[in-house]
Short mmCIF file of N, CA and C in Angstrom, two decimals:
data_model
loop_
_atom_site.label_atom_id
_atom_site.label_comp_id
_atom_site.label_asym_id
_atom_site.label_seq_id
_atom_site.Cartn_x
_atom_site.Cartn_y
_atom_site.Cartn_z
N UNK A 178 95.70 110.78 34.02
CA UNK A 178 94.82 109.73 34.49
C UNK A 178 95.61 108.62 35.18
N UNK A 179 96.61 108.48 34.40
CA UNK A 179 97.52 107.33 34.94
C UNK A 179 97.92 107.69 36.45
N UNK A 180 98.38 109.06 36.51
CA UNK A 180 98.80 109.61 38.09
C UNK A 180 97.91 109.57 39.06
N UNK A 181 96.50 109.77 38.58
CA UNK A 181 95.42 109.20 39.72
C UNK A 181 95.00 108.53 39.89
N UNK A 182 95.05 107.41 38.94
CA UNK A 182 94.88 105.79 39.02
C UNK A 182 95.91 105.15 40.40
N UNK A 183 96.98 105.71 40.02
CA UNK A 183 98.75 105.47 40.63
C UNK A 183 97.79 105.76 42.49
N UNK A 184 97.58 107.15 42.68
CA UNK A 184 97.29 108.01 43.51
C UNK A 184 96.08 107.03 44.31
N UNK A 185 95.26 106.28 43.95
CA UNK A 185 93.79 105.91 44.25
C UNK A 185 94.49 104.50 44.74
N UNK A 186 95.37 104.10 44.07
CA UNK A 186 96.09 102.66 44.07
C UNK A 186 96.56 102.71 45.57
N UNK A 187 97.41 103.53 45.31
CA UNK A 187 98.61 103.67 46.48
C UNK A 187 97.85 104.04 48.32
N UNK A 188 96.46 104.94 47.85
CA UNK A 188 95.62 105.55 48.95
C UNK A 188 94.86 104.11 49.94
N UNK A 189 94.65 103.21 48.45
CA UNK A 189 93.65 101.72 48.83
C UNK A 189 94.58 100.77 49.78
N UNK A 190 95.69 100.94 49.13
CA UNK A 190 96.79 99.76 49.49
C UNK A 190 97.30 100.14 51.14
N UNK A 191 97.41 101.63 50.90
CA UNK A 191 97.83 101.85 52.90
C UNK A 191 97.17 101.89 53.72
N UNK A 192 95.34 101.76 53.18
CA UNK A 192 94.50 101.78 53.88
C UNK A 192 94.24 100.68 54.26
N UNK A 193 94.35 99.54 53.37
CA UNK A 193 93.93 97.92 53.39
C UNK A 193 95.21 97.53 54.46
N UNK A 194 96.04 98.01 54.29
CA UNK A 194 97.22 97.35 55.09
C UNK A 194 97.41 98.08 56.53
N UNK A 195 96.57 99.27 56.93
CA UNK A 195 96.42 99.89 58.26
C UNK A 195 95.89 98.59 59.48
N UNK A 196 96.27 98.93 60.37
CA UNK A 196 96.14 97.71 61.31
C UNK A 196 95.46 98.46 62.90
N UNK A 197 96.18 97.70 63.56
CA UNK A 197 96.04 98.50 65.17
C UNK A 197 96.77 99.35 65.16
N UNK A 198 96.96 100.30 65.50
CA UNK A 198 97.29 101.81 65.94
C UNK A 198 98.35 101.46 67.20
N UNK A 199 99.83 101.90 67.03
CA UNK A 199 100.45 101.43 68.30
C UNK A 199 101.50 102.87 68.39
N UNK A 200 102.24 102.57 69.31
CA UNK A 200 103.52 103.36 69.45
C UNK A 200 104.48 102.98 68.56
N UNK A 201 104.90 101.86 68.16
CA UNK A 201 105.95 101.03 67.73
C UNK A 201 104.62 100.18 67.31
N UNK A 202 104.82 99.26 66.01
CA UNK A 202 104.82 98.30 64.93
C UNK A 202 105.40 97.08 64.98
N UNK A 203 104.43 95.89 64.43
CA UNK A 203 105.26 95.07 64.10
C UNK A 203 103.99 94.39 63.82
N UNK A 204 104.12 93.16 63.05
CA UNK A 204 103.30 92.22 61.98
C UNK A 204 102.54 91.24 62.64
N UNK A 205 101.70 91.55 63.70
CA UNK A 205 101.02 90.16 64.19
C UNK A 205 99.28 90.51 63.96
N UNK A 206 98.38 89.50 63.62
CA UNK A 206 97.43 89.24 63.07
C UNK A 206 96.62 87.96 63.48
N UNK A 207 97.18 87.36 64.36
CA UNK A 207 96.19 85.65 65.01
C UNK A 207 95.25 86.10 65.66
N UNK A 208 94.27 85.48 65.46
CA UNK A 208 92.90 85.73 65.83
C UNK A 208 92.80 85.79 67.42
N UNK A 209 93.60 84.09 67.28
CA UNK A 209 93.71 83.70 69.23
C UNK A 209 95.41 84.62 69.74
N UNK A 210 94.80 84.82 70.68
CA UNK A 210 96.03 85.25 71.39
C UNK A 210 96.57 84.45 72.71
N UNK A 211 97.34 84.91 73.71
CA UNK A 211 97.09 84.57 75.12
C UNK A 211 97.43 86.27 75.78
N UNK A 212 97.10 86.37 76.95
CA UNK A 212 97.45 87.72 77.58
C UNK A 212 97.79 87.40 79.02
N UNK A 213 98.89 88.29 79.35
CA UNK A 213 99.31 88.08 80.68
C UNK A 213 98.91 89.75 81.16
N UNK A 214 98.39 89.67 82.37
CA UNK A 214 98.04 91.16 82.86
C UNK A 214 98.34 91.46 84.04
N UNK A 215 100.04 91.87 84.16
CA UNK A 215 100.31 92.35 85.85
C UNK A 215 99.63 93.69 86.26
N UNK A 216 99.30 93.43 87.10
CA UNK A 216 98.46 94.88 87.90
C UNK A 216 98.50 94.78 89.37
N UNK A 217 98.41 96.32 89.53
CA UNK A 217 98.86 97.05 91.27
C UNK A 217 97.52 97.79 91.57
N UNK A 218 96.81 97.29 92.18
CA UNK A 218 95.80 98.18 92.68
C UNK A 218 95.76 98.46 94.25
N UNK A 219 95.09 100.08 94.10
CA UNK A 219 95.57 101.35 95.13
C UNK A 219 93.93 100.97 95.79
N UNK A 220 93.97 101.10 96.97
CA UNK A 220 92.89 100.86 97.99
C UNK A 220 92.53 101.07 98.78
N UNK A 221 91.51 100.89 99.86
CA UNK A 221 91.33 101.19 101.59
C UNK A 221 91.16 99.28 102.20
N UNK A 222 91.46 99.12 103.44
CA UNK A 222 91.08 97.93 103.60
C UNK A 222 90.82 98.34 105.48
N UNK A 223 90.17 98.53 105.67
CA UNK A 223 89.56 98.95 107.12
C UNK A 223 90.38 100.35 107.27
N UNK A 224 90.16 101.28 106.41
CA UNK A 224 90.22 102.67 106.52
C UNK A 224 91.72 102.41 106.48
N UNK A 225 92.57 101.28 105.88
CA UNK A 225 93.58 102.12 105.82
C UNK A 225 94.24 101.96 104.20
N UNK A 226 95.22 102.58 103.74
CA UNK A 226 96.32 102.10 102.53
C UNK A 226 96.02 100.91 102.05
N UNK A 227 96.00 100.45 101.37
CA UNK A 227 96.02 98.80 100.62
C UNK A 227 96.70 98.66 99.52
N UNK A 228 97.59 98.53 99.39
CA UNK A 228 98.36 97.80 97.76
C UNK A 228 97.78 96.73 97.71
N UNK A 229 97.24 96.41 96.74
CA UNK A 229 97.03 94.93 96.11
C UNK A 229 97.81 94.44 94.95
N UNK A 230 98.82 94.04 94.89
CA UNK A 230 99.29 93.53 93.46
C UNK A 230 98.64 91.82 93.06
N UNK A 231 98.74 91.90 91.62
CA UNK A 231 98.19 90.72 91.29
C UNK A 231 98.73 90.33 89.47
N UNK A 232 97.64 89.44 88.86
CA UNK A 232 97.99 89.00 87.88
C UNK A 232 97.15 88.60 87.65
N UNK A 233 96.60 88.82 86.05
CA UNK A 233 95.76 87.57 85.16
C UNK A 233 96.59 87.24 83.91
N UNK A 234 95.66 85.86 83.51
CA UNK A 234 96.31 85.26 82.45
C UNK A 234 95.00 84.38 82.07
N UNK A 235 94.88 84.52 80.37
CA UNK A 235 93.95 83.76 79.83
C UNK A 235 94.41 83.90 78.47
N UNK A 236 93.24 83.63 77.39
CA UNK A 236 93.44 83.58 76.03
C UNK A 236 92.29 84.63 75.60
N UNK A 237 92.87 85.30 74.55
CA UNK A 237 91.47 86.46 73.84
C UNK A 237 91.35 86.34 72.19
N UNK A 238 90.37 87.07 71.75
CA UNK A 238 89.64 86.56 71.12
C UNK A 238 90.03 87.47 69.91
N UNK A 239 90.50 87.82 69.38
CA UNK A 239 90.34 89.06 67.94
C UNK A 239 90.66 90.46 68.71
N UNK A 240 91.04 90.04 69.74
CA UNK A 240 91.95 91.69 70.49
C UNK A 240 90.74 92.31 70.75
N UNK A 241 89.58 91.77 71.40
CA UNK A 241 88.41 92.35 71.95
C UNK A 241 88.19 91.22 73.08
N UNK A 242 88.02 90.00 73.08
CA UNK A 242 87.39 89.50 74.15
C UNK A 242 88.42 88.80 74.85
N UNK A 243 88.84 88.98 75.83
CA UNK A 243 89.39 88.15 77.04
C UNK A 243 88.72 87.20 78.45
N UNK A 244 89.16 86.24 78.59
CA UNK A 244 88.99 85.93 79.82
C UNK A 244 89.68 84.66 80.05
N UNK A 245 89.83 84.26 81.25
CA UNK A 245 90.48 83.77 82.25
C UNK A 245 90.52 83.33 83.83
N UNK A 246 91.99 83.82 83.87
CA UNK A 246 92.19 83.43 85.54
C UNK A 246 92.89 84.64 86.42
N UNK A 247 92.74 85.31 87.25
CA UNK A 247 93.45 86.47 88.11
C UNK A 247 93.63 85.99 89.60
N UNK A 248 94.51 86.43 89.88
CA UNK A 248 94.69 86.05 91.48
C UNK A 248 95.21 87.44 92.06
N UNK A 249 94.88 88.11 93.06
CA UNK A 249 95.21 89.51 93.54
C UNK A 249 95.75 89.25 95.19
N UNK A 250 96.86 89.68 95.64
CA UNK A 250 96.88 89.45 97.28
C UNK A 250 97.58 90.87 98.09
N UNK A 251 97.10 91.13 99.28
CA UNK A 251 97.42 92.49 100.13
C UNK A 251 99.01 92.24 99.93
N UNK A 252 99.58 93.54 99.62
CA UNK A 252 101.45 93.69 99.70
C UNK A 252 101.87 94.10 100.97
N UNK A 253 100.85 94.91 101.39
CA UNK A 253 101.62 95.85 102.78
C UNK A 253 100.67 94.85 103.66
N UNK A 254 101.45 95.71 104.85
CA UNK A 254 101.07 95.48 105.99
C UNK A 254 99.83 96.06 106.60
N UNK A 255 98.59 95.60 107.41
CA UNK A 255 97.65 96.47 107.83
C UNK A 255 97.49 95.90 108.96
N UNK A 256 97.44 96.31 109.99
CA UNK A 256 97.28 96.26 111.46
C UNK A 256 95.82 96.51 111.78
N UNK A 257 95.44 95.87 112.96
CA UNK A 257 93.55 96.68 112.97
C UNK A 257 93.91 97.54 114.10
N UNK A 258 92.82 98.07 114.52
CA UNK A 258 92.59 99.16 115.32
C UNK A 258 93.44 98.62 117.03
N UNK A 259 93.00 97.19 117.06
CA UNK A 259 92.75 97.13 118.79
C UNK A 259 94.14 95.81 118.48
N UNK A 260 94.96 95.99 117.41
CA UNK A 260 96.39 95.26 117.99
C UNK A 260 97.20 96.11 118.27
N UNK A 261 97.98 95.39 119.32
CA UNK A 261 98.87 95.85 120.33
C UNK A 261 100.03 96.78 118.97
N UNK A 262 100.87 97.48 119.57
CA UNK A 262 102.07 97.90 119.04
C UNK A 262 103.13 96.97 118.80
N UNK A 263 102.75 96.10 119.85
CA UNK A 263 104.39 95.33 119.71
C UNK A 263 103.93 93.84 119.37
N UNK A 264 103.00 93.54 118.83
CA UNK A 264 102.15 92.87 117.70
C UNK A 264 102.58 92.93 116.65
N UNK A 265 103.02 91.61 115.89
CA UNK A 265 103.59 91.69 114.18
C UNK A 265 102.66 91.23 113.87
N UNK A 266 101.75 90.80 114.04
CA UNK A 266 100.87 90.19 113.21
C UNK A 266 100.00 91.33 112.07
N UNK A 267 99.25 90.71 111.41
CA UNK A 267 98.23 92.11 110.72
C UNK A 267 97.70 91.05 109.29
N UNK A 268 96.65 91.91 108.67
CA UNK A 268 95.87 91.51 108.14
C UNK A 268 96.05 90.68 107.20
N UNK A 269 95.58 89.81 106.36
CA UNK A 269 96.19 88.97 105.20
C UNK A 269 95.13 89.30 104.70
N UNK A 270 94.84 89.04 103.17
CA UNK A 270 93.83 89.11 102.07
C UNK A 270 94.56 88.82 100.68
N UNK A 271 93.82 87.74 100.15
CA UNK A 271 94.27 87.62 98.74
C UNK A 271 92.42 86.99 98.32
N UNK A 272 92.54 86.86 97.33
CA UNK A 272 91.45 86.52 96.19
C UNK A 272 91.43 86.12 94.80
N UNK A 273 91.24 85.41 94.18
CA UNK A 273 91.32 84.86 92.72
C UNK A 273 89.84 84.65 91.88
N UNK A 274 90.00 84.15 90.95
CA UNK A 274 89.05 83.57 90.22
C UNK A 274 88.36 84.37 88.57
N UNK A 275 87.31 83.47 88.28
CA UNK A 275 87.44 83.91 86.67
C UNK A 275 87.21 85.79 86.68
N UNK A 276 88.37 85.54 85.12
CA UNK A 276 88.32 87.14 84.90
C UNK A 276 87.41 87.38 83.32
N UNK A 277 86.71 88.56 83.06
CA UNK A 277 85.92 88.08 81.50
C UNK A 277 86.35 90.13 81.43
N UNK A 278 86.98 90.37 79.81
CA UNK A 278 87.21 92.09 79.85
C UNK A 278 86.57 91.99 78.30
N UNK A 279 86.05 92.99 77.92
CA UNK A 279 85.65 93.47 76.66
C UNK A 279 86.20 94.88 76.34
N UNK A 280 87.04 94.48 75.59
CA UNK A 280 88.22 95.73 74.88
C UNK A 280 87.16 96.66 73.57
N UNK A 281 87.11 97.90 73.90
CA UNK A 281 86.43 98.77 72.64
C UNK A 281 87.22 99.06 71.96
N UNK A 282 87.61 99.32 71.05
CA UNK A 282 88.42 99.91 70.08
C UNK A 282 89.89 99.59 69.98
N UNK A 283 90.11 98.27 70.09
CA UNK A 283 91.50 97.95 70.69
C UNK A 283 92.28 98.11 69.23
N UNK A 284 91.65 98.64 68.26
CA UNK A 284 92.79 98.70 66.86
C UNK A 284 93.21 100.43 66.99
N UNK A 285 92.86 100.92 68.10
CA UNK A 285 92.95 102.63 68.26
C UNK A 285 94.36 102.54 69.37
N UNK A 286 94.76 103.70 68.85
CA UNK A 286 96.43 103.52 69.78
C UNK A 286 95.50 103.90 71.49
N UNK A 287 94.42 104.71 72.15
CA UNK A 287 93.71 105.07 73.64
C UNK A 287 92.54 104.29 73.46
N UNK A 288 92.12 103.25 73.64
CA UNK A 288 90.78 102.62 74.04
C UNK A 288 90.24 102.03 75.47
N UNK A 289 89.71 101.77 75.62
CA UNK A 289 88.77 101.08 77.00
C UNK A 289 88.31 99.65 76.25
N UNK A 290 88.00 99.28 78.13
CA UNK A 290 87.40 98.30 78.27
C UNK A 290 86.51 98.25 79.53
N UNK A 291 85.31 97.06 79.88
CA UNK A 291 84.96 97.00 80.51
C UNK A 291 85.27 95.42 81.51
N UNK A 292 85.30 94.97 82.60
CA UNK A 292 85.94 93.92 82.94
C UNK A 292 85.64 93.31 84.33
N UNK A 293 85.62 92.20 85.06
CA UNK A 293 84.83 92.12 85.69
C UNK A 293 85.45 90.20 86.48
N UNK A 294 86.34 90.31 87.30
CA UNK A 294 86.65 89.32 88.33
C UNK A 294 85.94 88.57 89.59
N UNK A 295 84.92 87.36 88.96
CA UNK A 295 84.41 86.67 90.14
C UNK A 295 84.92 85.67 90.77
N UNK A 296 84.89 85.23 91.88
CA UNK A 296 85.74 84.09 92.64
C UNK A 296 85.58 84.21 94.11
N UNK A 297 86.35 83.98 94.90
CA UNK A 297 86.77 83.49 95.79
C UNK A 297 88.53 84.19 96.66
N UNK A 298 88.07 84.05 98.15
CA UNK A 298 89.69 84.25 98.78
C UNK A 298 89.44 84.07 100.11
N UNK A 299 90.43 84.26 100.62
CA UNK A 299 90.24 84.38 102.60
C UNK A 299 90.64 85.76 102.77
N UNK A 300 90.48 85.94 104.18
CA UNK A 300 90.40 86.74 104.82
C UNK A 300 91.14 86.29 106.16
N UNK A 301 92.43 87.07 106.65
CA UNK A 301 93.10 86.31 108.45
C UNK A 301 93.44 88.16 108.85
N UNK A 302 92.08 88.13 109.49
CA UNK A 302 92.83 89.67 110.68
C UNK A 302 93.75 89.13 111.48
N UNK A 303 94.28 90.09 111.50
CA UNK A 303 95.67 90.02 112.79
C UNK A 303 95.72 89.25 113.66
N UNK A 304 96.64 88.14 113.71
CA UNK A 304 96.38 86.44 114.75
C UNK A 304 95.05 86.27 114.75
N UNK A 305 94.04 86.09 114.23
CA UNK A 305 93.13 85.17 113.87
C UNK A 305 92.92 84.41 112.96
N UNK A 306 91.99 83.69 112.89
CA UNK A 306 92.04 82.45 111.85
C UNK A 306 91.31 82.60 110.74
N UNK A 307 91.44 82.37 109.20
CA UNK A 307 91.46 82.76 108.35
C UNK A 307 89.81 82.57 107.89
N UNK A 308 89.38 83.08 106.98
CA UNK A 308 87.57 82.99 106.81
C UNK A 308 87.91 83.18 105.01
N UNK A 309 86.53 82.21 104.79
CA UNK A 309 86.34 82.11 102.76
C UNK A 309 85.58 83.23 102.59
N UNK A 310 85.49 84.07 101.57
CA UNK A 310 84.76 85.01 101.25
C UNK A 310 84.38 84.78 100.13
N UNK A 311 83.55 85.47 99.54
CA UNK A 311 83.27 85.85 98.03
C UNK A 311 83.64 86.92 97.66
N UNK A 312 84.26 87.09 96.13
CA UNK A 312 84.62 88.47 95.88
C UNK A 312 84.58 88.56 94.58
N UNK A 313 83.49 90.25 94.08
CA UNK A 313 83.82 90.18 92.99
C UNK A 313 83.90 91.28 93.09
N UNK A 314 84.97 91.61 91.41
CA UNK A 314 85.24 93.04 90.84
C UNK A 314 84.84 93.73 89.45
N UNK A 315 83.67 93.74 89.55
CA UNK A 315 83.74 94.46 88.40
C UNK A 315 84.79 96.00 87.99
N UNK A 316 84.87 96.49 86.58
CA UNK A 316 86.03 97.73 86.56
C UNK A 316 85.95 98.14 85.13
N UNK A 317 86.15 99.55 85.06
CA UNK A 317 86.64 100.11 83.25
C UNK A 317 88.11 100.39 84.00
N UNK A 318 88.53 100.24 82.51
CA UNK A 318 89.98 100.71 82.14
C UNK A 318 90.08 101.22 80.86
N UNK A 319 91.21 102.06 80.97
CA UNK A 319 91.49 103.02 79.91
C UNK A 319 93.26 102.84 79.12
N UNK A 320 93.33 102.53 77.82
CA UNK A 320 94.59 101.98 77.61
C UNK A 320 95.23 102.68 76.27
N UNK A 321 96.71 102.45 76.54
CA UNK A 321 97.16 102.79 75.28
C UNK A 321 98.14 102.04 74.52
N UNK A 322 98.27 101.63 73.25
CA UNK A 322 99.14 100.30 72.60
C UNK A 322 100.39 100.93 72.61
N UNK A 323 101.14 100.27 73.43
CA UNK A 323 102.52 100.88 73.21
C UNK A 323 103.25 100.24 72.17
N UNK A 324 102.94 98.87 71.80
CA UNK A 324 103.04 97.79 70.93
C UNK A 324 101.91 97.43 69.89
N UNK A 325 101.86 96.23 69.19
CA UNK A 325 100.50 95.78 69.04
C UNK A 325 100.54 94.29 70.29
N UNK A 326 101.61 94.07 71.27
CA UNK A 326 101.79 93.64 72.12
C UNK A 326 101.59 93.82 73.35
N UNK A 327 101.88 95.18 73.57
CA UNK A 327 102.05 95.58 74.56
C UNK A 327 101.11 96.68 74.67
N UNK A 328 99.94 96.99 76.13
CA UNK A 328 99.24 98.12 76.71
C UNK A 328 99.82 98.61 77.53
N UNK A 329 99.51 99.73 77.86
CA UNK A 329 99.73 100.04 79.48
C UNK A 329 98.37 100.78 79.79
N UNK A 330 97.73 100.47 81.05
CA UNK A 330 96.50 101.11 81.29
C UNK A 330 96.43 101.63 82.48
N UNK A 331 95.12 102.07 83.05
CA UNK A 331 94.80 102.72 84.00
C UNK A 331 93.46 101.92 84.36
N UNK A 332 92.94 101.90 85.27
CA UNK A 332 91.80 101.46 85.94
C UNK A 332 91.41 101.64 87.18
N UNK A 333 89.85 101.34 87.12
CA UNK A 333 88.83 101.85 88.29
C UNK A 333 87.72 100.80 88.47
N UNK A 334 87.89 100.78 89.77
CA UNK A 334 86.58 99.55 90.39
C UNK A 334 85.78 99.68 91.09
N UNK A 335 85.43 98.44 91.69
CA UNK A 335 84.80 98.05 92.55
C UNK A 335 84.90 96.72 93.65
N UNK A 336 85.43 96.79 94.90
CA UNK A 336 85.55 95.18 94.89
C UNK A 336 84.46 95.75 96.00
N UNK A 337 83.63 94.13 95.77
CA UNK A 337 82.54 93.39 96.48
C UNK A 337 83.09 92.45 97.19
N UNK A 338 83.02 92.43 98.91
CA UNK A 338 82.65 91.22 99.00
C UNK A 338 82.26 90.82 100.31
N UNK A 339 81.78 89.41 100.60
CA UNK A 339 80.61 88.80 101.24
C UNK A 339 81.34 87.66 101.85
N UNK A 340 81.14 87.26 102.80
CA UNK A 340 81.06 86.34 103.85
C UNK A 340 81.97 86.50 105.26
N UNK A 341 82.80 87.96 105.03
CA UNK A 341 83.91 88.28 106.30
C UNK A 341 83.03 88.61 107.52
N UNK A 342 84.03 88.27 108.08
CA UNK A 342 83.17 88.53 109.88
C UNK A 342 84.14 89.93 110.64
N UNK A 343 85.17 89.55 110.32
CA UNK A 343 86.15 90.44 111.02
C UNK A 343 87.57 90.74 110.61
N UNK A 344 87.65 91.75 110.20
CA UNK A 344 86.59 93.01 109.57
C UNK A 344 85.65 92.64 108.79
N UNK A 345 84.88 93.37 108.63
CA UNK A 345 83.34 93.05 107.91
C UNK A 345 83.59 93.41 106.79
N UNK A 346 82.52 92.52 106.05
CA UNK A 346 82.24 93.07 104.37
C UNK A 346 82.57 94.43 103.73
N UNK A 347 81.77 95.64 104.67
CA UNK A 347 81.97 96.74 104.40
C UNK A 347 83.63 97.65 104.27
N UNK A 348 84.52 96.68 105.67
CA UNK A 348 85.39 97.12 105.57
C UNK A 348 86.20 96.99 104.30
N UNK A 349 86.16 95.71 103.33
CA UNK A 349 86.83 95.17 102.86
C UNK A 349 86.21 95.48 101.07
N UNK A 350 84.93 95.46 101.17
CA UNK A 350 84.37 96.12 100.24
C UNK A 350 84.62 97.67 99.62
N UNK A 351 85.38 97.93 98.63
CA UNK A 351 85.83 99.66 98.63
C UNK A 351 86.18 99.62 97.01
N UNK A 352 86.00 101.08 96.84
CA UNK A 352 86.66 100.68 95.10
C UNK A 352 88.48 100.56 95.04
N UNK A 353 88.69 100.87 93.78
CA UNK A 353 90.19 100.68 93.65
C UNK A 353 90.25 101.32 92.35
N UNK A 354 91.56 101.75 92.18
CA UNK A 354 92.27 102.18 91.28
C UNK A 354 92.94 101.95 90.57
N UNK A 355 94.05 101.17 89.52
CA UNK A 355 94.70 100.27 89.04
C UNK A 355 95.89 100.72 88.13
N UNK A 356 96.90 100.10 88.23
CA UNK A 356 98.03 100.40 86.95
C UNK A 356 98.44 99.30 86.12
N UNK A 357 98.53 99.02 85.10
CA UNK A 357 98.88 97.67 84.72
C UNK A 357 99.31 97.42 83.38
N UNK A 358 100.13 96.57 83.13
CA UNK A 358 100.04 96.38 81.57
C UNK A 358 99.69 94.92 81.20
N UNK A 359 99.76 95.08 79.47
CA UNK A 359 98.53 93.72 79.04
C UNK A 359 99.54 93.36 78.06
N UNK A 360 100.56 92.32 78.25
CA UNK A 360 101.24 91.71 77.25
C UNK A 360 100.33 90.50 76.17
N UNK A 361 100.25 90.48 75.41
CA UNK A 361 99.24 90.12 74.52
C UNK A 361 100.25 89.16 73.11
N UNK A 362 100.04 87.85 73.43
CA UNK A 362 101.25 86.75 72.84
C UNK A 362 100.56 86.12 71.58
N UNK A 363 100.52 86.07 70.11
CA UNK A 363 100.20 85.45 68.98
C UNK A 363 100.69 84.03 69.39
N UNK A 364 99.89 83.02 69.14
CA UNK A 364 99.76 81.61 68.73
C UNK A 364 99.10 81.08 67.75
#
């Protein structure tokens, strides 16, 4: 009896003390966090290539609710159709503003989320003058704790957006694809 008392003891105690699910371990438990989230997203931007790299940063909630601030801007170069060859100029695009993600199962080493960037950016085609847009992104992502610090994920979107003249909305409007990780800081 004593051995399954021992047995029931020992079963309660590793269960009570199970946590988030990671690659690697370590002892953090604050409710509030802060999170920094570099990310590279893969794209079209008038039918062509688009890197977008970017960044958010905010505070979350019990390792489920985030939100914040993101700012995303074009890396490469994109030329439009009707500039010259011997033309350096080419497209600019960046965009920011609030970010809000809801993490499912973030105590599981593979979980998701759902997530969703509204705001603001310009728009400057090739030697022309720059235009405000609206832009938003909603997106799921799919992640895994390499830490109880550290994610690395995958993601898929949507960017929206409204007020470009040239290239147009449509051009600029396209989904995206994403790589990123989610450093995640106890305070």
């Amino acid at each position: 009896m004593k051995k399954l008392l021992m047995v029931v003891l020992l079963a309660s105690t590793v269960t009570a003390m199970a946590g988030k699910t990671s690659l690697v371990s370590d002892d953090s438990n604050a409710p509030w966090r802060m999170a920094l989230k570099p990310e590279f997203q893969f794209s079209q931007l008038e039918g062509k290539f688009a890197g977008l790299a970017g960044v958010q940063l905010g505070p979350q909630l019990n390792e489920t609710l985030y939100f914040g601030v993101g700012i995303y801007g074009l890396v490469n170069n994109i030329k439009g159709d009707n500039t010259p060859a011997n033309d350096l100029s080419a497209l600019d695009f960046w965009y920011g503003g609030f970010v809000a993600d809801y993490t499912f199962f973030s105590d599981k080493l593979i979980h998701g989320s759902i997530n969703a960037l509204i705001g603001g950016g310009k728009v400057s085609p090739a030697g022309s003058d720059s235009v405000n847009v609206f832009v938003a992104t909603p997106g799921i992502s799919l992640m895994v704790n390499l830490t109880k610090q550290i994610e690395l994920g995958v993601g898929a979107g949507y960017r929206f957006v409204a007020g470009a003249d040239q290239p147009s909305d449509s051009d600029l409007s396209k989904p995206f694809a994403s790589v990123f990780l989610r450093l995640n800081e106890s305070y």
